Short mmCIF file of C-alpha atoms in Angstrom, two decimals:
data_model
loop_
_atom_site.label_atom_id
_atom_site.label_comp_id
_atom_site.label_asym_id
_atom_site.label_seq_id
_atom_site.Cartn_x
_atom_site.Cartn_y
_atom_site.Cartn_z
CA UNK T 1 0.01 0.10 -0.13
CA UNK T 2 2.86 2.40 0.95
CA UNK T 3 4.57 2.31 -2.65
CA UNK T 4 1.07 2.83 -4.44
CA UNK T 5 0.30 5.57 -1.99
CA UNK T 6 3.71 6.95 -2.69
CA UNK T 7 3.42 6.79 -6.41
CA UNK T 8 -0.04 8.28 -6.56
CA UNK T 9 1.37 11.13 -4.61
CA UNK T 10 4.17 11.89 -6.65
CA UNK T 11 1.61 11.80 -9.80
CA UNK T 12 -0.83 13.93 -8.19
CA UNK T 13 2.28 16.31 -7.17
CA UNK T 14 3.79 16.46 -10.59
CA UNK T 15 0.17 17.50 -11.69
CA UNK T 16 -0.11 20.10 -9.28
CA UNK T 17 3.79 20.95 -10.24
CA UNK T 18 2.57 21.65 -14.10
CA UNK T 19 -0.23 24.06 -13.18
CA UNK T 20 1.89 25.60 -10.21
CA UNK T 21 4.68 26.17 -12.56
CA UNK T 22 2.43 28.01 -15.05
CA UNK T 23 1.08 30.46 -12.07
CA UNK T 24 4.62 31.05 -11.10
CA UNK T 25 5.95 31.66 -14.52
CA UNK T 26 3.22 34.14 -15.59
CA UNK T 27 3.39 36.07 -12.06
CA UNK T 28 7.17 36.36 -12.76
CA UNK T 29 7.01 37.39 -16.28
CA UNK T 30 3.77 39.80 -15.84
CA UNK T 31 3.34 40.39 -12.28
CA UNK T 32 -0.40 39.16 -12.74
CA UNK T 33 -2.17 36.32 -11.38
CA UNK T 34 -3.76 34.16 -14.21
CA UNK T 35 -6.76 31.96 -13.12
CA UNK T 36 -7.35 30.35 -16.45
CA UNK T 37 -4.44 27.51 -15.63
CA UNK T 38 -6.83 24.92 -14.42
CA UNK T 39 -9.11 25.17 -17.40
CA UNK T 40 -6.42 25.11 -19.81
CA UNK T 41 -5.41 21.76 -18.25
CA UNK T 42 -9.08 20.44 -18.77
CA UNK T 43 -9.26 21.60 -22.09
CA UNK T 44 -5.79 20.18 -22.94
CA UNK T 45 -6.87 16.73 -21.63
CA UNK T 46 -10.01 16.94 -23.43
CA UNK T 47 -8.04 17.44 -26.74
CA UNK T 48 -5.70 14.55 -25.84
CA UNK T 49 -8.58 12.35 -25.31
CA UNK T 50 -10.03 13.58 -28.70
CA UNK T 51 -6.98 12.54 -30.55
CA UNK T 52 -5.67 9.70 -28.73
CA UNK T 53 -9.03 8.06 -27.49
CA UNK T 54 -11.38 9.01 -29.93
CA UNK T 55 -9.51 9.18 -33.19
CA UNK T 56 -6.90 6.39 -32.46
CA UNK T 57 -3.79 8.75 -33.17
CA UNK T 58 -0.42 7.62 -31.54
CA UNK T 59 -0.12 8.83 -28.03
CA UNK T 60 3.05 10.88 -28.53
CA UNK T 61 1.46 12.56 -31.45
CA UNK T 62 -1.38 13.20 -29.45
CA UNK T 63 0.41 14.85 -26.61
CA UNK T 64 2.67 16.90 -29.01
CA UNK T 65 -0.17 18.36 -30.75
CA UNK T 66 -2.26 18.71 -27.92
CA UNK T 67 0.57 21.04 -26.31
CA UNK T 68 1.31 22.80 -29.37
CA UNK T 69 -2.46 24.07 -29.75
CA UNK T 70 -2.53 24.97 -25.97
CA UNK T 71 0.79 26.89 -26.48
CA UNK T 72 -0.97 28.99 -29.27
CA UNK T 73 -4.15 29.33 -27.37
CA UNK T 74 -2.31 30.52 -24.28
CA UNK T 75 -0.52 33.12 -26.71
CA UNK T 76 -3.79 34.12 -28.30
CA UNK T 77 -5.32 34.66 -24.94
CA UNK T 78 -2.61 36.96 -23.67
CA UNK T 79 -2.47 39.23 -26.84
CA UNK T 80 -6.21 39.19 -27.06
CA UNK T 81 -7.35 40.14 -23.66
CA UNK T 82 -4.55 40.58 -21.24
CA UNK T 83 -2.35 42.79 -23.24
CA UNK T 84 -5.29 44.86 -24.21
CA UNK T 85 -6.28 45.48 -20.75
CA UNK T 86 -2.47 46.15 -19.54
CA UNK T 87 -2.28 48.83 -22.40
CA UNK T 88 -5.35 50.45 -21.29
CA UNK T 89 -3.93 50.68 -17.61
CA UNK T 90 -6.40 48.63 -16.14
CA UNK T 91 -5.93 47.87 -12.42
CA UNK T 92 -4.55 44.52 -11.46
CA UNK T 93 -7.87 43.52 -9.91
CA UNK T 94 -9.41 43.68 -13.28
CA UNK T 95 -6.91 41.76 -15.18
CA UNK T 96 -7.31 39.22 -12.23
CA UNK T 97 -11.45 39.19 -13.05
CA UNK T 98 -10.68 39.12 -16.79
CA UNK T 99 -8.93 35.68 -16.21
CA UNK T 100 -11.70 34.43 -13.96
CA UNK T 101 -14.06 35.30 -16.68
CA UNK T 102 -12.13 33.59 -19.28
CA UNK T 103 -11.97 30.52 -17.18
CA UNK T 104 -15.72 30.38 -17.03
CA UNK T 105 -15.68 31.09 -20.92
CA UNK T 106 -13.19 27.77 -21.24
CA UNK T 107 -15.49 25.85 -19.25
CA UNK T 108 -18.73 26.31 -21.34
CA UNK T 109 -16.69 26.08 -24.42
CA UNK T 110 -15.69 22.60 -23.33
CA UNK T 111 -19.23 21.73 -22.52
CA UNK T 112 -20.26 22.74 -26.00
CA UNK T 113 -17.37 21.28 -27.82
CA UNK T 114 -17.41 18.02 -25.77
CA UNK T 115 -19.96 17.46 -23.10
CA UNK T 116 -20.44 17.54 -19.20
CA UNK T 117 -19.93 13.85 -18.67
CA UNK T 118 -17.20 12.27 -17.02
CA UNK T 119 -15.01 10.43 -19.67
CA UNK T 120 -12.25 7.62 -18.89
CA UNK T 121 -9.09 7.92 -20.67
CA UNK T 122 -7.81 4.81 -22.28
CA UNK T 123 -4.86 2.97 -21.01
CA UNK T 124 -1.62 4.23 -22.90
CA UNK T 125 0.43 0.85 -22.44
CA UNK T 126 -2.39 -1.68 -23.38
CA UNK T 127 -0.14 -4.41 -24.18
CA UNK T 128 2.56 -4.00 -21.06
CA UNK T 129 1.72 -5.32 -17.53
CA UNK T 130 2.16 -3.01 -14.59
CA UNK T 131 5.50 -2.90 -12.76
CA UNK T 132 5.86 -4.98 -9.64
CA UNK T 133 7.44 -3.55 -6.68
CA UNK T 134 7.49 -5.99 -3.97
CA UNK T 135 3.89 -6.65 -3.16
CA UNK T 136 2.78 -3.51 -5.10
CA UNK T 137 1.78 -3.32 -8.56
CA UNK T 138 2.56 0.17 -10.13
CA UNK T 139 0.59 1.23 -13.34
CA UNK T 140 2.93 2.48 -16.32
CA UNK T 141 0.85 5.45 -16.73
CA UNK T 142 2.09 6.69 -13.10
CA UNK T 143 5.69 6.15 -14.00
CA UNK T 144 5.26 7.88 -17.24
CA UNK T 145 3.58 10.74 -15.56
CA UNK T 146 6.47 11.33 -13.00
CA UNK T 147 9.11 10.94 -15.89
CA UNK T 148 7.25 13.36 -18.25
CA UNK T 149 6.78 15.94 -15.57
CA UNK T 150 10.54 15.83 -14.40
CA UNK T 151 11.44 16.04 -18.20
CA UNK T 152 9.38 19.26 -18.55
CA UNK T 153 10.79 20.78 -15.50
CA UNK T 154 14.36 20.02 -16.52
CA UNK T 155 13.96 21.17 -19.76
CA UNK T 156 12.13 24.75 -18.65
CA UNK T 157 15.01 24.95 -16.54
CA UNK T 158 17.68 24.55 -19.16
CA UNK T 159 15.56 26.69 -21.41
CA UNK T 160 15.39 29.61 -18.91
CA UNK T 161 19.01 29.46 -17.90
CA UNK T 162 21.01 28.10 -21.06
CA UNK T 163 19.47 29.93 -23.90
CA UNK T 164 19.37 33.71 -25.11
CA UNK T 165 15.66 33.70 -25.15
CA UNK T 166 15.29 32.44 -21.48
CA UNK T 167 17.84 35.13 -20.59
CA UNK T 168 15.57 37.67 -22.16
CA UNK T 169 12.68 36.01 -20.35
CA UNK T 170 14.21 36.36 -16.99
CA UNK T 171 15.44 39.88 -17.79
CA UNK T 172 12.11 41.08 -18.88
CA UNK T 173 10.32 39.60 -15.61
CA UNK T 174 13.14 41.35 -13.44
CA UNK T 175 13.04 44.91 -15.05
CA UNK T 176 10.55 45.13 -18.12
CA UNK T 177 11.61 49.01 -18.83
CA UNK T 178 15.43 48.23 -18.72
CA UNK T 179 14.88 45.00 -20.63
CA UNK T 180 12.89 47.00 -23.30
CA UNK T 181 15.96 49.71 -23.38
CA UNK T 182 18.33 46.71 -24.17
CA UNK T 183 16.38 45.61 -27.21
CA UNK T 184 14.49 42.68 -25.78
CA UNK T 185 10.76 42.69 -26.82
CA UNK T 186 9.16 42.34 -23.51
CA UNK T 187 5.40 41.64 -24.98
CA UNK T 188 6.70 38.85 -27.07
CA UNK T 189 8.40 37.29 -24.16
CA UNK T 190 5.42 37.51 -21.81
CA UNK T 191 3.05 36.19 -24.72
CA UNK T 192 5.43 33.15 -25.04
CA UNK T 193 5.36 32.64 -21.25
CA UNK T 194 1.73 32.49 -21.44
CA UNK T 195 1.95 29.77 -24.16
CA UNK T 196 4.40 27.75 -22.07
CA UNK T 197 2.13 27.93 -19.36
CA UNK T 198 -0.83 26.73 -21.17
CA UNK T 199 1.37 24.07 -22.73
CA UNK T 200 2.48 22.76 -19.29
CA UNK T 201 -1.19 22.92 -18.06
CA UNK T 202 -2.12 20.61 -21.23
CA UNK T 203 0.78 18.17 -20.12
CA UNK T 204 -0.51 18.06 -16.48
CA UNK T 205 -3.87 17.28 -17.99
CA UNK T 206 -2.86 14.47 -20.00
CA UNK T 207 -0.59 12.86 -17.56
CA UNK T 208 -3.10 12.67 -14.81
CA UNK T 209 -6.11 11.76 -17.27
CA UNK T 210 -5.74 7.89 -17.08
CA UNK T 211 -6.22 8.21 -13.25
CA UNK T 212 -8.94 11.11 -12.67
CA UNK T 213 -10.75 10.86 -16.24
CA UNK T 214 -11.55 13.82 -18.21
CA UNK T 215 -14.44 15.99 -17.39
CA UNK T 216 -15.16 19.98 -17.52
CA UNK T 217 -14.57 20.08 -13.83
CA UNK T 218 -11.15 18.57 -13.88
CA UNK T 219 -9.55 21.98 -13.60
CA UNK T 220 -11.69 22.84 -10.70
CA UNK T 221 -10.61 19.61 -8.98
CA UNK T 222 -7.00 20.27 -9.39
CA UNK T 223 -6.67 24.29 -9.47
CA UNK T 224 -6.97 25.43 -5.93
CA UNK T 225 -4.59 22.96 -4.56
CA UNK T 226 -1.77 23.88 -7.33
CA UNK T 227 -2.43 27.43 -6.46
CA UNK T 228 -1.85 26.23 -2.84
CA UNK T 229 1.35 24.69 -3.92
CA UNK T 230 2.68 27.73 -5.65
CA UNK T 231 2.00 29.86 -2.47
CA UNK T 232 3.74 27.41 -0.10
CA UNK T 233 6.57 27.04 -2.46
CA UNK T 234 6.85 30.85 -2.71
CA UNK T 235 4.63 32.45 -5.19
CA UNK T 236 6.51 33.43 -8.27
CA UNK T 237 9.45 30.96 -7.76
CA UNK T 238 9.77 28.15 -10.36
CA UNK T 239 11.55 25.96 -7.93
CA UNK T 240 9.15 26.73 -5.03
CA UNK T 241 6.12 25.83 -7.19
CA UNK T 242 7.75 22.40 -7.88
CA UNK T 243 8.73 21.53 -4.14
CA UNK T 244 5.35 22.75 -2.94
CA UNK T 245 3.24 20.82 -5.74
CA UNK T 246 5.10 17.63 -4.68
CA UNK T 247 4.97 18.30 -0.88
CA UNK T 248 0.92 19.00 -1.31
CA UNK T 249 0.29 15.74 -3.65
CA UNK T 250 2.15 13.46 -1.33
CA UNK T 251 0.53 14.94 1.87
CA UNK T 252 -3.15 14.57 0.19
CA UNK T 253 -2.75 10.87 -0.62
CA UNK T 254 -1.00 10.10 2.46
CA UNK T 255 -3.79 11.71 4.33
CA UNK T 256 -6.39 10.16 2.36
CA UNK T 257 -5.01 6.61 2.87
CA UNK T 258 -3.81 6.69 6.43
CA UNK T 259 -6.34 9.33 8.01
CA UNK T 260 -9.15 9.37 5.85
CA UNK T 261 -10.36 10.82 2.58
CA UNK T 262 -12.86 13.11 4.43
CA UNK T 263 -9.89 15.18 5.90
CA UNK T 264 -7.25 15.33 3.02
CA UNK T 265 -8.69 18.80 1.86
CA UNK T 266 -8.88 20.07 5.33
CA UNK T 267 -5.21 19.14 6.18
CA UNK T 268 -3.98 20.62 2.58
CA UNK T 269 -5.76 23.82 3.17
CA UNK T 270 -4.99 24.17 6.82
CA UNK T 271 -1.30 23.94 5.76
CA UNK T 272 -1.83 26.59 3.20
CA UNK T 273 -3.59 28.98 6.06
CA UNK T 274 -0.39 28.16 8.36
CA UNK T 275 1.97 28.69 5.62
CA UNK T 276 0.36 32.11 4.90
CA UNK T 277 0.47 33.08 8.76
CA UNK T 278 3.77 32.18 9.95
CA UNK T 279 5.73 31.81 6.44
CA UNK T 280 3.79 33.91 3.95
CA UNK T 281 7.31 34.09 1.68
CA UNK T 282 7.09 30.27 1.16
CA UNK T 283 9.73 27.46 1.29
CA UNK T 284 11.86 29.60 -1.33
CA UNK T 285 11.39 33.08 0.39
CA UNK T 286 9.59 34.66 -2.44
CA UNK T 287 9.17 38.62 -2.23
CA UNK T 288 5.43 39.28 -0.79
CA UNK T 289 6.22 42.81 0.93
CA UNK T 290 6.55 46.22 -0.61
CA UNK T 291 9.66 47.67 0.48
#
């Protein structure tokens, strides 16, 4: 039981991590909170279900195409809605409200394009047996989810720290005016950041779909805890988002297994409140006070 709970916690933590990374990346690049992330995850999961489950395309092709389409959708949302409000000098609260409105639009669009029923995501490894770890039997989809999430995190780290464009993104996040003076196209970097965040959400949705299924409420199911992960890790810190997500995923699954599923949400959000009171900067000491 311990091994199965551990793997389940890591899979859930990796899914939260994809969303929390998106929250942190967008906040770091633009300074705004984006509450469309959970529903971008849901739309990405539906795309993966359509390509892989309904149309029978190879899983790798379905995953890649879904992430590309979600990347483009994320960029389009930033250019069409967020940028327009920012250029009109709207207050931060109105931009946050706009992302909440977009989230509702995505939910209703998913209901119109697909439906409101719960869908099971087909098994990815139909011809392979689960891995035996002692007495425990671990599904290969769980291992794939962990490997895919780690690969995405390492790739993102290398992209941000080892490429010119990644350096431009970090420079834009630190000081937009100085970056603009140095010839960096700040709006382009912000737009691509929104695209990357949407693609990460899509990856999170598809890797968790074999375990949780796909429905229009999938994002709602995962969104608040991924946000809590980002806050506990240090809001705006990429590495804090990852650590916070894994911590929340493990606490949730072990609480459900050894204390009771009725108490898992209470424990997670009690931890969030305690963190906000006693350690508001999070594990990685994010800046939360104006100086």
